[in-house]
XYZ file of C-alpha atoms in Angstrom:
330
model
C 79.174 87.280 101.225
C 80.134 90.222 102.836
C 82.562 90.352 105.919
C 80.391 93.244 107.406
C 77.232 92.165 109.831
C 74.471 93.443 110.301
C 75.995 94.358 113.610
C 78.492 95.556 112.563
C 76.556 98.260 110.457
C 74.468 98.935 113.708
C 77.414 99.896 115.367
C 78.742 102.121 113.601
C 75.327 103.725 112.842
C 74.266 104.042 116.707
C 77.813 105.541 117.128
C 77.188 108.195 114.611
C 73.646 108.847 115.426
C 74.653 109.107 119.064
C 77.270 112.734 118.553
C 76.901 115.764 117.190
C 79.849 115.910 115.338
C 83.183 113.909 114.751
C 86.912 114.159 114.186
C 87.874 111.658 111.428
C 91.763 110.739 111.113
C 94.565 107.940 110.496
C 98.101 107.741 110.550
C 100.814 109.989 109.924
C 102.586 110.170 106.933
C 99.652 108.645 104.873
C 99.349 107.021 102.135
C 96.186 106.289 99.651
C 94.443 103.867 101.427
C 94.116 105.644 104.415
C 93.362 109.295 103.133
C 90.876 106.931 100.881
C 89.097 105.233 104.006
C 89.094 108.595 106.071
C 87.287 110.509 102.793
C 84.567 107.145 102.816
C 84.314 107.768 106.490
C 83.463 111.060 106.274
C 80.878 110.478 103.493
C 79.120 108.253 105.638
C 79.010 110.991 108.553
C 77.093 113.240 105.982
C 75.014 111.394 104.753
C 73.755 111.620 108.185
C 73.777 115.367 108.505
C 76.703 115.408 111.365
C 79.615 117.695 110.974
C 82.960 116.234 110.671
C 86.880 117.539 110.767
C 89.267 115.580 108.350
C 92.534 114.921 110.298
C 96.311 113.985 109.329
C 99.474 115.147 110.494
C 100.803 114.526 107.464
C 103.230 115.065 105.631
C 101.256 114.307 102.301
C 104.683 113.027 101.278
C 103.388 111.111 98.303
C 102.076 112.460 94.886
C 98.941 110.468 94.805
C 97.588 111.817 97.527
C 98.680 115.698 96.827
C 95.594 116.247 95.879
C 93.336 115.919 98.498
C 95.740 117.322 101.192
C 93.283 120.748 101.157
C 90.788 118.482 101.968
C 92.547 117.930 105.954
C 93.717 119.593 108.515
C 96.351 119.246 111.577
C 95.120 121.631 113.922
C 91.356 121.014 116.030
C 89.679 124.099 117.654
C 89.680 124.241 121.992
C 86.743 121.662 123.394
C 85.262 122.445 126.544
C 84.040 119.090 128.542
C 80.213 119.067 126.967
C 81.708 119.437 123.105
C 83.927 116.454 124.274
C 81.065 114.704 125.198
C 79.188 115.080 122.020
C 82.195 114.659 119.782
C 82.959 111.298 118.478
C 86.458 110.084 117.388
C 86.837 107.696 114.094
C 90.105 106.538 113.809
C 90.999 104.215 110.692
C 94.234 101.760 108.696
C 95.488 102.439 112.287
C 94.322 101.697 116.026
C 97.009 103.131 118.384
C 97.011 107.237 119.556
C 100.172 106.870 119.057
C 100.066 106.396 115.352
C 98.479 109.390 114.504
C 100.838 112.160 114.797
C 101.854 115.402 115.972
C 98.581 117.104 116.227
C 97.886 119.793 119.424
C 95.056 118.184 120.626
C 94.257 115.590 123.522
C 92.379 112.375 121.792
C 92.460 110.532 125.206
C 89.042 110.207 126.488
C 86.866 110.547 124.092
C 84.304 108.429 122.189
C 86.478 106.133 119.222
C 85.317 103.915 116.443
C 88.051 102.401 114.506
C 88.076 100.583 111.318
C 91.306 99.107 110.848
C 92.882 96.235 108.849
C 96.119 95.932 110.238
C 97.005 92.466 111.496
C 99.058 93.300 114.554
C 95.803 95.951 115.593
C 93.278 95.740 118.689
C 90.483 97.470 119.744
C 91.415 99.214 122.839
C 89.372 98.964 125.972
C 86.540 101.255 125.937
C 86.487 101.925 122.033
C 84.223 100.243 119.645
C 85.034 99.577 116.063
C 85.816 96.695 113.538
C 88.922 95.430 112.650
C 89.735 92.388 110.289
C 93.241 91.213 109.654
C 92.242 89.261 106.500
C 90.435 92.707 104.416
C 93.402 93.600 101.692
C 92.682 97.161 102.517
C 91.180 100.058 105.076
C 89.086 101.372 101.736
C 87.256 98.225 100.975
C 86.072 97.940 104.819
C 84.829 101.842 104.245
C 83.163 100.831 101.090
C 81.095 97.629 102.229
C 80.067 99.981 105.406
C 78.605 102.725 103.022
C 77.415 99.754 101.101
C 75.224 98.769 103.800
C 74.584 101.625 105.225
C 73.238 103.820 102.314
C 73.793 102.129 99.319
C 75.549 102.276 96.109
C 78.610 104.687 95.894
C 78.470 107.839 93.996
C 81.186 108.042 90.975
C 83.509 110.394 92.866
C 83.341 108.451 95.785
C 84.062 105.212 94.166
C 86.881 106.480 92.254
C 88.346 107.627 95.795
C 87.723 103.940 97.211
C 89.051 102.337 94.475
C 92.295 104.621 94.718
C 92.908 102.915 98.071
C 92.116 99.773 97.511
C 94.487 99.616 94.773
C 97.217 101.593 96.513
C 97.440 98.643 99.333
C 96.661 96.129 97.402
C 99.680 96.782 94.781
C 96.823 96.967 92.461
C 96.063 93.203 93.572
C 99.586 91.934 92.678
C 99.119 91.376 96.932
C 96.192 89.119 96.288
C 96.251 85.081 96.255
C 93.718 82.853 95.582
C 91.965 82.994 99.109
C 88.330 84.071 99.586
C 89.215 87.526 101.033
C 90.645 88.202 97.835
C 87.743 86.959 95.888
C 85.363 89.525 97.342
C 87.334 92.166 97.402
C 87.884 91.964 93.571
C 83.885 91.135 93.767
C 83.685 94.664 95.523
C 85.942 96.520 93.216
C 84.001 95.560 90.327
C 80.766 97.420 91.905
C 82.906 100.308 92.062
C 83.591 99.639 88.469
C 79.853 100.071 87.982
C 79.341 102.850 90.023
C 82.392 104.769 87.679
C 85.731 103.868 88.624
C 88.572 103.851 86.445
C 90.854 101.422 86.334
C 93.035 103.133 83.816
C 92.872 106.505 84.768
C 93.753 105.197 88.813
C 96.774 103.174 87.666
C 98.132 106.427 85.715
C 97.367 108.432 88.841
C 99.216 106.339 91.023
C 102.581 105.500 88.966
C 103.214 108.517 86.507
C 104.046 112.128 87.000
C 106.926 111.266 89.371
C 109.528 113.820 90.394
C 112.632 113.351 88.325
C 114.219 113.517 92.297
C 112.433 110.049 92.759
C 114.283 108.634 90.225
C 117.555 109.953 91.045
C 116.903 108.733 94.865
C 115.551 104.751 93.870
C 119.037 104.425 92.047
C 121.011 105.705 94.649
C 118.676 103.255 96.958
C 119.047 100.233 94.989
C 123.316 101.009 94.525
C 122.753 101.037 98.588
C 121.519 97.686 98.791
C 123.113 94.708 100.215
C 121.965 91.082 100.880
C 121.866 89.555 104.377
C 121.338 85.487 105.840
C 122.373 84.076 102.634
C 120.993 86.285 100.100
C 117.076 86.215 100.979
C 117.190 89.338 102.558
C 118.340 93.305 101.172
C 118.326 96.036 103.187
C 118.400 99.554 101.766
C 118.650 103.232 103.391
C 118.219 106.758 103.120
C 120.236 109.211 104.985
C 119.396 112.995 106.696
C 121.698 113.965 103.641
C 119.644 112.278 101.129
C 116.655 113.557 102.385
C 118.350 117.504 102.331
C 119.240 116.833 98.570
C 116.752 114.837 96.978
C 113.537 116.269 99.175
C 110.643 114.577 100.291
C 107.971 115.052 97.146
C 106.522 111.704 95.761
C 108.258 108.959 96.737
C 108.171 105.719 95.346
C 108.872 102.942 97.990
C 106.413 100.862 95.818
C 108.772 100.877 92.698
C 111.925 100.329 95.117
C 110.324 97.598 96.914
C 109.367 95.749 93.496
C 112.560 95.411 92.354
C 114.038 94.254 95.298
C 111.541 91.542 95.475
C 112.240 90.552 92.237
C 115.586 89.198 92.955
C 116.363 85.648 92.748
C 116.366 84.342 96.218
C 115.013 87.131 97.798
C 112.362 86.937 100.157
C 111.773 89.852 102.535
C 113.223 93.939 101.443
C 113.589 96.288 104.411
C 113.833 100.286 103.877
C 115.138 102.494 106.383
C 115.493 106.010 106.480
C 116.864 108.446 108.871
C 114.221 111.207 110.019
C 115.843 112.993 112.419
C 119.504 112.813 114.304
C 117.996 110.138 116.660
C 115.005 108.599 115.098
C 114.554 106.038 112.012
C 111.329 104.955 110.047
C 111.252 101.680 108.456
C 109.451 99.729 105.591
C 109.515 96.172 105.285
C 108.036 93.892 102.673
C 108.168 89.735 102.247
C 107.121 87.055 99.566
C 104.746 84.298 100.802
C 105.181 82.762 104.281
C 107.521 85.285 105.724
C 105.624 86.969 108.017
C 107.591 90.915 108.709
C 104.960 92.171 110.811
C 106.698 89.638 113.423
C 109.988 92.362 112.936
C 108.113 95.194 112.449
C 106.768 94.593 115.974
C 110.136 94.153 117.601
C 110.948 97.875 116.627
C 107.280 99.117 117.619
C 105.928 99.025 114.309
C 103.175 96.729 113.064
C 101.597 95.987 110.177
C 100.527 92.777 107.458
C 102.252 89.684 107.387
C 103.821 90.944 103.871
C 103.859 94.462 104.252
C 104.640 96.515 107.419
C 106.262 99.571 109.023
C 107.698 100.827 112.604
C 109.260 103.995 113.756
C 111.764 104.075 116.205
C 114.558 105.671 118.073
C 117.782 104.930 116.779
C 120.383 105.467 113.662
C 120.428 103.099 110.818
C 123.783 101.309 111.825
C 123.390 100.566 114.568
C 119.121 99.011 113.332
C 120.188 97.154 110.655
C 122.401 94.872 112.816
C 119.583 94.432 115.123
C 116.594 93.923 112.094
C 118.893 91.472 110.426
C 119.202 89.788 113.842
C 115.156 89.430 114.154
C 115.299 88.510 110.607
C 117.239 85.171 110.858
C 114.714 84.278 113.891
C 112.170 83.745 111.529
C 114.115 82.695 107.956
């Protein structure tokens, strides 16, 4: 059974029917699933014959998704009050203005949809959207939408749905045995029919790393140290590391399964220092610790067992403080 009602479908139908055009963006520094779930979006917005701008502040940071960077852009042309009016914002894997960058453009006031995922996400007052904590990924919410909106997917599309399902879902390692899973890997195998790859996506996703990648994950994992009795390991990456080593295709993924892999280890945190002043942060957990609980301390948010934040501060004087929140909850 599908998680998306009829209503739902209504809604975001009416919404499109009822502008002339739409901006269509989700967080900064993105990853598959939502450059995946913005692409769906915007297939949905043409099929209705509305114009559409693809939005990101980027930076496309991982390889995956280098290739459909031409596809989006960070700057949005002057709006006078009526093309306000008539434009409609869909925001999606995020909920919060906040989260979406440095883009020169004022987002406040005008018409939003969002389709989001995120556990620790809410529809804010005057918006309408659909958001469902449980759905393994943004992608799969965009696919059961087109699904019942228009039909089935074509090839291309699927292959870019099935991208982002399997870039947040691990490729299902995240999945248990509950019922969300079940349809989701119900849903996936449609997009098998409608000419996914399964092979060709995994080889997408982990090969043709940067030999820099490599050089950085061993310098992370030589980094590492446990915390609260060995169930925790917190890693880092410096301004200097960054200067050296670049930005181009990281693979948090990789760092994050070894970590996890670790006898006794439960939760992984990875920090790394953006600027002088300001830190982002990754953190991952097995089973029933729940990080988005931490993530939210430092004005992040996220899944139970996968979340972020971004925050003011320098990375020694955060890690005292996350491995503080951590033994709250371990």
């Amino acid at each position: 059974m599908s998680i998306i009602t009829q209503q739902d479908l209504d809604s975001l139908k009416d919404f499109i029917q009822n502008h002339n055009s739409f901006l269509i963006i989700g967080h900064k520094e993105p990853d598959g699933d939502c450059i995946a779930s913005c692409l769906g979006l915007a297939a949905i917005v043409e099929h209705f014959n509305k114009p559409y701008t693809l939005l990101s502040a980027g930076p496309f940071k991982r390889h995956e998704i280098k290739p459909y960077e031409s596809q989006f852009t960070d700057t949005v042309d002057f709006m006078d009050t009526q093309e306000r009016t008539n434009t409609g914002l869909i925001i999606t894997d995020c909920s919060e203005l906040s989260r979406l960058g440095d883009i020169d453009f004022d987002f406040k006031g005008l018409d939003t949809f969002i389709i989001d995922h995120h556990k620790t996400s809410d529809i804010p007052e005057g918006s309408l959207g659909y958001i469902n904590g449980d759905a393994p990924a943004a992608a799969y919410i965009v696919q059961l939408f087109y699904e019942g909106l228009i039909g089935p997917l074509p090839k291309k599309l699927a292959e870019i749905i099935f991208f982002g399902i399997c870039t947040d879902t691990g490729f299902f390692r995240f999945l248990n045995s509950s019922k969300e899973a079940a349809d989701l890997l119900t849903a996936t195998a449609r997009l098998n029919t409608y000419g996914a790859d399964p092979r060709q996506t995994y080889n997408d996703i982990n090969n043709g790393k940067p030999w820099s990648t490599r050089k950085l994950l061993g310098l992370l994992l030589t980094r590492a140290e446990q915390h609260i009795n060995g169930q925790l390991i917190i890693t880092y990456e410096t301004l200097e590391d960054t200067h050296k080593l670049g930005t181009e295709g990281r693979d948090s993924d990789a760092l994050y399964q070894l970590l996890l892999s670790t006898k006794g280890v439960k939760a992984a945190v990875f920090l790394r220092q953006d600027t002088p002043s300001t830190c982002t942060g990754g953190f991952r957990s097995l089973n029933d610790v729940d990080v988005s609980v931490v993530a939210s301390k430092f004005g992040g948010g996220g899944h139970k067992n996968a979340s972020g934040m971004s925050c003011e501060g320098r990375i020694e004087t955060l890690i005292p403080s996350i491995i503080k929140e951590f033994a709250r909850i371990m």
